[in-house]
Short mmCIF file of C-alpha atoms in Angstrom, two decimals:
data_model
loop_
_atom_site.label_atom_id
_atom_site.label_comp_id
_atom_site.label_asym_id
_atom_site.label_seq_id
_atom_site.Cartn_x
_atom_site.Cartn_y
_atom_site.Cartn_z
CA UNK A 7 -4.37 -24.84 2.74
CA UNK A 8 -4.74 -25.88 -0.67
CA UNK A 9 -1.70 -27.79 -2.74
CA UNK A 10 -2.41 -26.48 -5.86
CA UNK A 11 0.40 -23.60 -7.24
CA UNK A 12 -1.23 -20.24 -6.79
CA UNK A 13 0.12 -16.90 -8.36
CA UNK A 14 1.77 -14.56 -5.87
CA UNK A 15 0.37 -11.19 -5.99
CA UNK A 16 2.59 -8.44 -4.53
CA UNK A 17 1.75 -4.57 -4.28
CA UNK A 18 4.93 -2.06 -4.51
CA UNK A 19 4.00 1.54 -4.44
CA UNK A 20 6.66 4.54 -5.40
CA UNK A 21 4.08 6.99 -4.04
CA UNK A 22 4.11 10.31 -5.83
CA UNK A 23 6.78 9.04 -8.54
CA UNK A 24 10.20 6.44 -8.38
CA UNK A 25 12.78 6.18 -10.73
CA UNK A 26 11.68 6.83 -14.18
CA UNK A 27 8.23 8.93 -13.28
CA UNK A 28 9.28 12.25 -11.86
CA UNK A 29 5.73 13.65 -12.56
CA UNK A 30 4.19 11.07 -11.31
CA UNK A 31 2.51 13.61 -8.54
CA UNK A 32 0.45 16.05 -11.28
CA UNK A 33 -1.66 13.31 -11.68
CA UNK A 34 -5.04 14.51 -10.49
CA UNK A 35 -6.11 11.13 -9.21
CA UNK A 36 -4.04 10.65 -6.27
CA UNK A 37 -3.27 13.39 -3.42
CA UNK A 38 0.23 15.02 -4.82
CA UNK A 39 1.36 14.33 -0.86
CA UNK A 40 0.63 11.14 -1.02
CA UNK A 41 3.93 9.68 -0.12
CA UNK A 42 3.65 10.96 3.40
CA UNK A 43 0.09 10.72 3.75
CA UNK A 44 -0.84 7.64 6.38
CA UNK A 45 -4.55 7.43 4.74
CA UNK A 46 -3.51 7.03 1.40
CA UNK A 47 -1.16 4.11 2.42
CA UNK A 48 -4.01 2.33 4.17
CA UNK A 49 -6.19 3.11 1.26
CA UNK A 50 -3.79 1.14 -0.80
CA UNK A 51 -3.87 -1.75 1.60
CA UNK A 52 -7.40 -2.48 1.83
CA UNK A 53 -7.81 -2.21 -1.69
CA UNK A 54 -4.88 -4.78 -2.01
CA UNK A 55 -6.19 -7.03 0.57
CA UNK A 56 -9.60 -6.49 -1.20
CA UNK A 57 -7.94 -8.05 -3.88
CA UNK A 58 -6.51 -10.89 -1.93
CA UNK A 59 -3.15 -9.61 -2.84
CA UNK A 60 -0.25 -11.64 -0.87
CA UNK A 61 1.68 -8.26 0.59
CA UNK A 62 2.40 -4.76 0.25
CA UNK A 63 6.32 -3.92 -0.34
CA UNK A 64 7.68 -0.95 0.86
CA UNK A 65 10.85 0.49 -0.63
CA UNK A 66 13.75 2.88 0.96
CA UNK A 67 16.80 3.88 0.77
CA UNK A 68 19.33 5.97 2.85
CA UNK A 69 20.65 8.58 0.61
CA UNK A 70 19.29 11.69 -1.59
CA UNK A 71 20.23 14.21 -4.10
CA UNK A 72 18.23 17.19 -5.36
CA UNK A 73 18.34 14.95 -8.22
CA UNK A 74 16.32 11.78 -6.59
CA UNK A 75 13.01 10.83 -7.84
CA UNK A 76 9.67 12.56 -5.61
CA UNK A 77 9.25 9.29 -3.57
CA UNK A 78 12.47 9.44 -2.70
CA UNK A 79 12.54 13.09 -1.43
CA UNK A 80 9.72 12.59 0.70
CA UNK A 81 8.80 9.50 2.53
CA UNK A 82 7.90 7.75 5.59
CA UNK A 83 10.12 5.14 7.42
CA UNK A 84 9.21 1.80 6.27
CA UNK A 85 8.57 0.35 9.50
CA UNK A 86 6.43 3.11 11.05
CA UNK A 87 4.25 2.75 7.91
CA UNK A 88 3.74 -0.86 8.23
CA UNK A 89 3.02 -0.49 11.74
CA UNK A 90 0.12 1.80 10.76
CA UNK A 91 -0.72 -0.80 8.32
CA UNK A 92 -1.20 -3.61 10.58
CA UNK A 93 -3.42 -2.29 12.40
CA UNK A 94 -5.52 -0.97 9.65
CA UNK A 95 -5.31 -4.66 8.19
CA UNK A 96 -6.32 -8.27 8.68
CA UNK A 97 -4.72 -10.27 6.17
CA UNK A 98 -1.60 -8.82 3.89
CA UNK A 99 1.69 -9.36 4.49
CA UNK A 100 3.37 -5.83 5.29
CA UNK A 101 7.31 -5.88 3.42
CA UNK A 102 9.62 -3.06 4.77
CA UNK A 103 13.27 -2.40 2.66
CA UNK A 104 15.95 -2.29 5.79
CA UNK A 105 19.59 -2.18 4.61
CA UNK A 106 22.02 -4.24 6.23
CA UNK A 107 24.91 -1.76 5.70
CA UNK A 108 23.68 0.75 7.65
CA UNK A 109 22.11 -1.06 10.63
CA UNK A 110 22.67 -3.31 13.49
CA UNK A 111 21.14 -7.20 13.50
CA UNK A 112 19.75 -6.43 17.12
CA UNK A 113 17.91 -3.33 16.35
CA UNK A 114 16.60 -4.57 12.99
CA UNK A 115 15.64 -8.71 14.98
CA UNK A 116 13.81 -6.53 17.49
CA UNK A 117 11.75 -4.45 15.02
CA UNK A 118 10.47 -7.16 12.62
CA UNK A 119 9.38 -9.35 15.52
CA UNK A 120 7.60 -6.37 16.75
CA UNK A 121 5.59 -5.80 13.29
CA UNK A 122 5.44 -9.55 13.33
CA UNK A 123 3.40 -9.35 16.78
CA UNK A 124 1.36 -6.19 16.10
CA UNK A 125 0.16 -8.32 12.42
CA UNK A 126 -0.33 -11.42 13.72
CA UNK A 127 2.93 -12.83 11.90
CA UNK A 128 2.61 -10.78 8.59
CA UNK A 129 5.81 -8.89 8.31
CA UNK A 130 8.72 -9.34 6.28
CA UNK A 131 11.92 -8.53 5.28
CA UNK A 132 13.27 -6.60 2.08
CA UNK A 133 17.23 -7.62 2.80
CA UNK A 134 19.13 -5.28 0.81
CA UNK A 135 22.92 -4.30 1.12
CA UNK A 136 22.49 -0.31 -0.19
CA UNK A 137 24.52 1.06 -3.77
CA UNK A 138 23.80 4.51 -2.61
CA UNK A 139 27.20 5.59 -1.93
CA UNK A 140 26.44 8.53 -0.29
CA UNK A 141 24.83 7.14 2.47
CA UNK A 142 27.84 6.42 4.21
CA UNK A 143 28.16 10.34 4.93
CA UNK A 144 24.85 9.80 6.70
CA UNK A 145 26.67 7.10 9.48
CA UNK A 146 29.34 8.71 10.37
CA UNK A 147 31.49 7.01 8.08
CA UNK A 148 34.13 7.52 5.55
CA UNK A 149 33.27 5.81 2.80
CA UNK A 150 30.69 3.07 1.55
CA UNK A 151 31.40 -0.66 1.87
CA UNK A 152 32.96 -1.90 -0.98
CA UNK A 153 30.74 -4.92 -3.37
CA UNK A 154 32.11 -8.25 -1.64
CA UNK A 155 32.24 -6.92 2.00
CA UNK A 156 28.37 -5.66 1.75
CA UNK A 157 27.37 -8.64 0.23
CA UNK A 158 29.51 -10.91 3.23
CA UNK A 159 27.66 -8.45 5.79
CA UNK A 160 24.59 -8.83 4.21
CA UNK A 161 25.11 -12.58 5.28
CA UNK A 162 25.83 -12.58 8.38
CA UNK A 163 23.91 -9.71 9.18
CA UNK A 164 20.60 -11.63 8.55
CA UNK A 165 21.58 -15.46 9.63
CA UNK A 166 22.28 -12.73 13.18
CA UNK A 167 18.70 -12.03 13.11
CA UNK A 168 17.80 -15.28 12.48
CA UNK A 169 19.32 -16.45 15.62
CA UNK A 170 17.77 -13.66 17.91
CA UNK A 171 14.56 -14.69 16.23
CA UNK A 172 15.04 -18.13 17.87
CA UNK A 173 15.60 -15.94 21.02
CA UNK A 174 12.80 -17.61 23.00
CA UNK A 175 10.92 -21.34 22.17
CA UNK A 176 7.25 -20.75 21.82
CA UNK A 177 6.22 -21.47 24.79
CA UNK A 178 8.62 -19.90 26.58
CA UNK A 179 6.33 -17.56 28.70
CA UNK A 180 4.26 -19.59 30.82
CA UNK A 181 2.64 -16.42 32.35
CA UNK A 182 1.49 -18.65 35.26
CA UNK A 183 -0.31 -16.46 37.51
CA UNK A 184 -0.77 -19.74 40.62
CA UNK A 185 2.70 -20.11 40.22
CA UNK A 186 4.01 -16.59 39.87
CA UNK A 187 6.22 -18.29 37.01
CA UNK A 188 6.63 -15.90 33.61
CA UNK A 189 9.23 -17.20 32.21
CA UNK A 190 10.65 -20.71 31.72
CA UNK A 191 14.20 -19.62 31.76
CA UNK A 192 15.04 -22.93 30.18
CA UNK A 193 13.72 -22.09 26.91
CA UNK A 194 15.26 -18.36 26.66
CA UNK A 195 18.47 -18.56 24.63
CA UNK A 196 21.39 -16.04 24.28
CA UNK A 197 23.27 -15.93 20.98
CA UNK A 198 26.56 -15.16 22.02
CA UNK A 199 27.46 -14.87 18.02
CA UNK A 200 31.20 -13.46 17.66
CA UNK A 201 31.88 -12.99 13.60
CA UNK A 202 33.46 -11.32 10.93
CA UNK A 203 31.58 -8.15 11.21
CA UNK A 204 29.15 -8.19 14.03
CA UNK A 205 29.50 -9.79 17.95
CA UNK A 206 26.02 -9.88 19.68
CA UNK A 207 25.09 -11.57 22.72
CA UNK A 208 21.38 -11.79 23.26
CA UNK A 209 18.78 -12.63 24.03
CA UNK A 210 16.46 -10.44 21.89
CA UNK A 211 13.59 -9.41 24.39
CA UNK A 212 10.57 -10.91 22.19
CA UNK A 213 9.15 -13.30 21.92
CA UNK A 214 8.12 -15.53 18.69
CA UNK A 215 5.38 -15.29 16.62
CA UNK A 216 2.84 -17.01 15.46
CA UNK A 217 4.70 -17.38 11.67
CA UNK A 218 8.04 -18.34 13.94
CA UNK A 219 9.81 -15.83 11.61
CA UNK A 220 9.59 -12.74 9.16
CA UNK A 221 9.51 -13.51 6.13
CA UNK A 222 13.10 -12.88 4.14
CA UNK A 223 12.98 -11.38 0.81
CA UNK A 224 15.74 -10.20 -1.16
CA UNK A 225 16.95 -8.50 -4.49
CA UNK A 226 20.10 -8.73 -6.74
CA UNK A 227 21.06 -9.58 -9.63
CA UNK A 228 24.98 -9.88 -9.70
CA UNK A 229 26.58 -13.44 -8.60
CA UNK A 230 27.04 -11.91 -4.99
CA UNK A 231 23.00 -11.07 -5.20
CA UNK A 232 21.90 -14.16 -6.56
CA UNK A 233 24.26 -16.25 -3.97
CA UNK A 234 22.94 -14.37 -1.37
CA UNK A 235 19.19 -14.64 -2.30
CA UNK A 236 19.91 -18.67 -2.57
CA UNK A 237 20.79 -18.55 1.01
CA UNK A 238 18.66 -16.60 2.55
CA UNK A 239 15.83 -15.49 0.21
CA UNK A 240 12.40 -16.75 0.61
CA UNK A 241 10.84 -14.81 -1.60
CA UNK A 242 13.25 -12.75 -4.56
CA UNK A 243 12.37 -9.50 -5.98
CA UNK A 244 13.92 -9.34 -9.28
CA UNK A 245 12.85 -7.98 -13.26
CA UNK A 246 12.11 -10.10 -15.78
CA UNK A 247 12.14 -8.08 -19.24
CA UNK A 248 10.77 -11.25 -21.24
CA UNK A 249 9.43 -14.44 -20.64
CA UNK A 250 12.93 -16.06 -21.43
CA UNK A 251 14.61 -13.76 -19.62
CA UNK A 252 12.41 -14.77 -16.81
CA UNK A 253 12.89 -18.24 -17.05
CA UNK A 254 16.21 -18.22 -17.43
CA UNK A 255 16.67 -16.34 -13.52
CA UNK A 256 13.90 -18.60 -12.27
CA UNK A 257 15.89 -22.28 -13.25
CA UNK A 258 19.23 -20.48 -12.18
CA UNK A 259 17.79 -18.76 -8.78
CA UNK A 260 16.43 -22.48 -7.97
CA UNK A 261 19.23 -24.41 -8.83
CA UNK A 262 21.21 -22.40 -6.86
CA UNK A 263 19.05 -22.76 -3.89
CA UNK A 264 19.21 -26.57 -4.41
CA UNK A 265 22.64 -26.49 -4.38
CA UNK A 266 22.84 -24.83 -0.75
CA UNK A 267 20.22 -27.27 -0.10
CA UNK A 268 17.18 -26.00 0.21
CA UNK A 269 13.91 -26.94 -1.18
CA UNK A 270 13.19 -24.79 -4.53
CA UNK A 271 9.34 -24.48 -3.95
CA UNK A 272 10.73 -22.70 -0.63
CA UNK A 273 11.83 -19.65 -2.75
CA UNK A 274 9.11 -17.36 -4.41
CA UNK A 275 10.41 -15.22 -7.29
CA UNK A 276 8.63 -12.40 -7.85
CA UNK A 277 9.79 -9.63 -10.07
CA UNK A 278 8.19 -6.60 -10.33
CA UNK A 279 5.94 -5.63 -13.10
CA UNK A 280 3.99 -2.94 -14.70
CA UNK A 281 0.54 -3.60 -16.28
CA UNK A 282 -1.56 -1.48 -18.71
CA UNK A 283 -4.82 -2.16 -19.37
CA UNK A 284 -7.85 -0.74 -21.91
CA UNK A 285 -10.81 -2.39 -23.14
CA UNK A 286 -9.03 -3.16 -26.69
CA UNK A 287 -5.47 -4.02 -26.78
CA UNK A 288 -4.60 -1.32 -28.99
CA UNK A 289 -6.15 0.74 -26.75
CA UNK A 290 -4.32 -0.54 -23.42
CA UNK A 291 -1.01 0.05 -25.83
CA UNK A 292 -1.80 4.05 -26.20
CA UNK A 293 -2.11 4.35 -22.71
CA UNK A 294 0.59 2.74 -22.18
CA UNK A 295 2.74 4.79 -24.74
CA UNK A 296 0.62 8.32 -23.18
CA UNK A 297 1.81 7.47 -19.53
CA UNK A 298 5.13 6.69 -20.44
CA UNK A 299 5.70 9.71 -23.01
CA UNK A 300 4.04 11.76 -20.31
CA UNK A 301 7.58 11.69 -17.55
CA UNK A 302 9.68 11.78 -20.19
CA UNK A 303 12.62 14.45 -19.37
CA UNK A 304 16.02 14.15 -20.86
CA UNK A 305 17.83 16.45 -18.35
CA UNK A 306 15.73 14.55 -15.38
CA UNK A 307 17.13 11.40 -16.96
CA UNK A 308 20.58 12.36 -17.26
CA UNK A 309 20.59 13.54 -13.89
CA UNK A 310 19.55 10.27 -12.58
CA UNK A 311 21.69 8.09 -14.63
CA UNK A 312 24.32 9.26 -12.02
CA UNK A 313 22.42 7.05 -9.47
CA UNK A 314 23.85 3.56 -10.17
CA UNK A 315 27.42 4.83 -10.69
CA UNK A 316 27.19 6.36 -6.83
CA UNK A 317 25.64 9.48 -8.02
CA UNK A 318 28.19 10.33 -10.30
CA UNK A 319 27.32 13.32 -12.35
CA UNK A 320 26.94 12.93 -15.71
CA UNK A 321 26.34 16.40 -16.95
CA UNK A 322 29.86 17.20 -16.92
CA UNK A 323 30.52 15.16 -20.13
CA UNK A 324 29.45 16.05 -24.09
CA UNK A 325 27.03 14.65 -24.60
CA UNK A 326 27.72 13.86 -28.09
CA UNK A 327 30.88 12.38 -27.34
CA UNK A 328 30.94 8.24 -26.48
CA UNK A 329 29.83 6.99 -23.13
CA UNK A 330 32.59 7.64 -20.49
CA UNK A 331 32.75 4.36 -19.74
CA UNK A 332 35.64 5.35 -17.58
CA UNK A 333 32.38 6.29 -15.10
CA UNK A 334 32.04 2.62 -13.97
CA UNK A 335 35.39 2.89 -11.33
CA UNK A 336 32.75 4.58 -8.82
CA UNK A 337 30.33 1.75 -9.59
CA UNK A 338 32.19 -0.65 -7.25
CA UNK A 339 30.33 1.60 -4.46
CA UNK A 340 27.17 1.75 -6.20
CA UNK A 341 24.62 -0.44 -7.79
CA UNK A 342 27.24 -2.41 -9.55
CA UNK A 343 25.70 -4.58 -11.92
CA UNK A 344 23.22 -1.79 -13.58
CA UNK A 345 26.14 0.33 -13.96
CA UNK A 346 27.45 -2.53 -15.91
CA UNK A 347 24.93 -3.32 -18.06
CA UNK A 348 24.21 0.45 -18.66
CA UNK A 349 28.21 0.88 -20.14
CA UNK A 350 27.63 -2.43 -22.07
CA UNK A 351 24.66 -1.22 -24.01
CA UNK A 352 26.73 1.85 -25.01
CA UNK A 353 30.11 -0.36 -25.40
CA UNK A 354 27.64 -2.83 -27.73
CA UNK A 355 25.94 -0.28 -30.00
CA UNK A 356 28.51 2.57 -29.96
CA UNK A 357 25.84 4.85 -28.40
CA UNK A 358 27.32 8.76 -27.49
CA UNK A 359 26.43 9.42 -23.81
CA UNK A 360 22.89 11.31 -25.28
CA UNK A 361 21.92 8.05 -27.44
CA UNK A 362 22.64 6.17 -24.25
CA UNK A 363 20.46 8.18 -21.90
CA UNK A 364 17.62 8.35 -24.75
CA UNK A 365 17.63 5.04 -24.77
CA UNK A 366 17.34 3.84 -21.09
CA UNK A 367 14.80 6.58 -21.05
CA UNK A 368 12.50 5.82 -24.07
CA UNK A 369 9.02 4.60 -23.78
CA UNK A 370 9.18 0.54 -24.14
CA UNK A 371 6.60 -2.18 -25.02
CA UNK A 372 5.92 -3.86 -21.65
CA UNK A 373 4.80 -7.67 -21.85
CA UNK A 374 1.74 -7.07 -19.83
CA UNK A 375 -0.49 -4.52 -21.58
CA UNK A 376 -3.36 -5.00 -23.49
CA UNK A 377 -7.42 -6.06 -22.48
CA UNK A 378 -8.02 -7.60 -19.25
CA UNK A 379 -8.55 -11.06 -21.25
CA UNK A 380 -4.88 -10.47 -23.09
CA UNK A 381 -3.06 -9.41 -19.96
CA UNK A 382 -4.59 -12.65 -17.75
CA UNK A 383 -3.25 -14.83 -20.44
CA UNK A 384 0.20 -13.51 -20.67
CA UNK A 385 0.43 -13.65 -16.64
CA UNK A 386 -1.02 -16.82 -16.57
CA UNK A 387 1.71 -17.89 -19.97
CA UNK A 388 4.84 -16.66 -17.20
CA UNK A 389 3.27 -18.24 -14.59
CA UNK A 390 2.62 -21.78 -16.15
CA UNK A 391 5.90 -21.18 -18.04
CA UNK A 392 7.67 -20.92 -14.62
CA UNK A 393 9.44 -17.39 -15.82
CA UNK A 394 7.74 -16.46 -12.18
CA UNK A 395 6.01 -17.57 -8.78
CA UNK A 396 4.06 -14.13 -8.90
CA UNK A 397 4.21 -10.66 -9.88
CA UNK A 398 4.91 -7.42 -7.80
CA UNK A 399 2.99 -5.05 -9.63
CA UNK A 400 4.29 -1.38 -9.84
CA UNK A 401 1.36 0.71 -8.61
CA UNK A 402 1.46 4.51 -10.97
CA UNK A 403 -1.35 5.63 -12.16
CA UNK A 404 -4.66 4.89 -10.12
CA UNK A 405 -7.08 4.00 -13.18
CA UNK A 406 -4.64 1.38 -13.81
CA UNK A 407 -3.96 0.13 -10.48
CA UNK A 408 -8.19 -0.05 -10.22
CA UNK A 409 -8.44 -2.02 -13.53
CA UNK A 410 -5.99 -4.46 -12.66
CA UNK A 411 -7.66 -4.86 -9.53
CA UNK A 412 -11.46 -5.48 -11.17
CA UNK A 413 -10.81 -6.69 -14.58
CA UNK A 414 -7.50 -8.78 -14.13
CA UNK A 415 -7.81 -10.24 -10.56
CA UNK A 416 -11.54 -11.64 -11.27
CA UNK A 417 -10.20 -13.99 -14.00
CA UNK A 418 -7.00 -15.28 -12.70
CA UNK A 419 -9.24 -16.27 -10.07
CA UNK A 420 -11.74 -17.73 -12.19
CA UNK A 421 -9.01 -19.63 -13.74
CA UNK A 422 -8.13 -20.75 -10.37
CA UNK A 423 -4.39 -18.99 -10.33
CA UNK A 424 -5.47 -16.41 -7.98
CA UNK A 425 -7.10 -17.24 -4.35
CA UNK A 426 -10.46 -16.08 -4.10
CA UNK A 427 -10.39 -15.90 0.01
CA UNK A 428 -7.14 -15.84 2.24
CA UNK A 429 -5.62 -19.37 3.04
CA UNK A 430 -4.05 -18.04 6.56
CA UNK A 431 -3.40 -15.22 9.27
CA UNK A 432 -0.06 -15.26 8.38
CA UNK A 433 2.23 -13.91 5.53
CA UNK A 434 4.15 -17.35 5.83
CA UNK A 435 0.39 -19.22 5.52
CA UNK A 436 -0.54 -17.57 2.07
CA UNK A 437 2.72 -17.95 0.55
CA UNK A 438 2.63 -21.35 1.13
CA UNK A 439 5.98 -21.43 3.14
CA UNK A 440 7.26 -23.69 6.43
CA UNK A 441 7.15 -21.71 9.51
CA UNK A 442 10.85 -22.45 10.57
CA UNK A 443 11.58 -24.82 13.56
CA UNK A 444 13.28 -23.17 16.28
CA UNK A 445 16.81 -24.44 16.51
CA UNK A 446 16.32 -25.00 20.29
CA UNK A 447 13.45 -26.32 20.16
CA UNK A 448 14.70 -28.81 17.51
CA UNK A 449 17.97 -29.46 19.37
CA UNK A 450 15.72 -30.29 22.67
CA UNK A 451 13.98 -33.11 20.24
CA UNK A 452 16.61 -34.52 18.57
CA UNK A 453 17.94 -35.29 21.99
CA UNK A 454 14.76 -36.99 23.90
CA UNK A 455 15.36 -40.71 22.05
CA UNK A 456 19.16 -40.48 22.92
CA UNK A 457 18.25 -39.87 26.24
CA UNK A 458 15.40 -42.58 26.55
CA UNK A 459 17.81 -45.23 25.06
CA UNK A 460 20.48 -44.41 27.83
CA UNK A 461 17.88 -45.15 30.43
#
């Protein structure tokens, strides 16, 4: 495996339109089912791995409105996807979204492992804590965990997993057929974890694979997010609107991980990114400005506005009058922090609730659009700069997500940012990250020279 710093490349897909693209699906190009359509998704894949792209990221949630983007109306399971993706796959890492708020560590430990096994040790983990609200109707509960106690969940939820993961040593199944011995019952471990908000026993029933562990990823950008992604995060999905922006949440994300002691190298950040290309740069900027003028819809966006606030519905104000920013009490359910910074922009520049949603909904200059030559640069400029370890790129439009794949990808490798063939079999290998020692197994070591000194 080679020393040398490599860009990251990361594929996220909102199928037939996410947030911000509700007509997304008329797009001729793609099938207008294609967010439950299995041979689509492995399309994607091979093209990615094609590509030598690192991993394929699926997103999810656990609540819906009438109002929710396509995607979101009208998608598979994360993990039954990826499990059709391994097997139509040799080399990229397969990412599923699982929340932690509306799961159980056991269930969620047993899963992974089993992508992990049926990939060869390529899965990973999306850790997020949920801000839809609503979801907690779907469990059978009251009311949605409030911001600290999802974030303190989200904690001990995964370092749960993390111990079931270390469930068995590696060679812990013998599978001796002269000895009729299977197991080595001396390297199965249960957990017997009793905490805060979860008491499991173990042992989870399989066994380790060949990258030890999934891979954790995580997302947020409030203090509890960023905390949490310094503790557990091995690679951090974030957004990074400019390159000082981006810089600014890569030194703080490392420091932080430093300061829980961990190595910084050890945590990939990786925000996601859309990319426009055209043979001129003027050119790439029309498209850019015709695909994003093309979704536009003020009621759509004033709908979905509610989403961050925990679906709170905005069409009951005037619109002419100033933000409500008495909306952000049902943020403490929600996605917190963009509800925040949503009622700050219209606190800041005294924007009525229509200015605000204009805004937020206006077509934008994105940092990576222009010719093939003028995007490598600026990714290669972030990258160098260290504003990021790698880019998830935001797959729309088709042309686009071909261009970037045969115009951009070719130089970054020529430049030597970009692998040309696959360093591993595993996500951990490619990413460049430590396959983690099993605590057991580590134990066992640290006490052989004790024990040969007392003899």
């Amino acid at each position: 495996m080679s020393n040398t710093r490599q860009l990251k490349l990361g594929a996220v897909s909102h199928g037939v339109g996410g947030p911000g693209s509700p007509y997304l699906w008329l797009d001729e190009d793609f099938p207008a089912n294609a967010s439950v359509s299995v041979n689509w998704y492995i399309e994607l894949a091979r093209q990615a791995e094609a590509a030598k792209f690192d991993l394929m990221f699926i997103v999810d949630s656990q609540f819906i409105t009438a109002d929710s983007p396509p995607h979101y109306l009208n998608r598979f399971e994360p993990m039954t996807l990826l499990s059709a993706l391994a097997v139509s796959t040799e080399h990229i890492g397969l990412v599923a979204t699982m929340t932690t708020s509306y799961n159980d560590p056991f269930n969620v430990a047993r899963r992974l492992a089993s992508l992990d096994l049926i990939s060869g040790g390529r899965s990973g983990w999306n850790v997020v804590t949920s801000g839809d609200a609503g979801a907690a109707a779907n469990f059978s509960r009251g009311e949605h965990f409030d911001y600290d106690t999802r974030y303190a969940r989200g904690l001990e939820f995964v370092r749960v997993a993390q111990g079931l993961w270390d469930s068995y040593e590696h060679d812990a199944f013998p599978r001796d057929r002269q000895t009729r011995t299977f197991l080595d019952p001396d390297k199965q471990h249960a957990l017997n974890h009793v905490g805060e908000h979860f008491q499991v026993a173990g042992p989870l029933n399989i066994e380790r694979s060949p990258q030890g562990q999934p891979v954790i990823f995580q997302a947020g950008d409030s203090e509890q997010g960023r905390d949490l992604g310094a503790e557990i995060g091995e690679g951090i999905f974030t957004f990074a609107p400019s390159l000082e922006a981006g810089q600014a949440f890569y030194s703080d994300l490392k420091a932080r991980a430093v300061a829980k002691g961990r190595q910084p190298d050890e945590v990939l950040i990786m925000p996601a990114a859309s990319v426009f290309v055209g043979d001129t740069d003027a050119q790439a900027r029309e498209i850019e400005r015709d695909l994003q003028t093309r979704d536009r819809d003020f009621d759509r966006a004033l709908a979905e506005l509610g989403r961050p606030f925990a679906w709170h519905d905005f069409r009951q104000y005037d619109l002419d009058a100033p933000f409500p920013q008495a909306a952000l009490v049902h943020a403490e359910r929600g996605f917190r922090t963009g509800a925040e910074k949503i009622a700050k922009l219209a606190a800041d520049n005294g924007f009525t609730l229509r200015q605000t949603v204009e805004f937020i909904s206006s077509p934008r200059p994105t940092p990576f659009a222009g010719s093939p030559e003028t995007v490598a640069t600026e990714i290669q400029r972030w990258f160098e700069g260290r504003a990021f370890d790698g880019i998830n790129l935001l797959i729309d439009h088709p042309s686009q997500w071909k261009r970037f794949r045969e115009d951009i990808v070719p130089i970054l490798q020529d430049r030597g940012l970009v692998r040309t063939e696959y360093d591993s079999t595993t996500l951990r290998g490619n990413l460049g990250l430590p396959v983690p020692e099993n605590r057991y197994t580590a134990s066992r070591y640290a006490m052989a020279p004790a024990l040969s000194s007392a003899r």
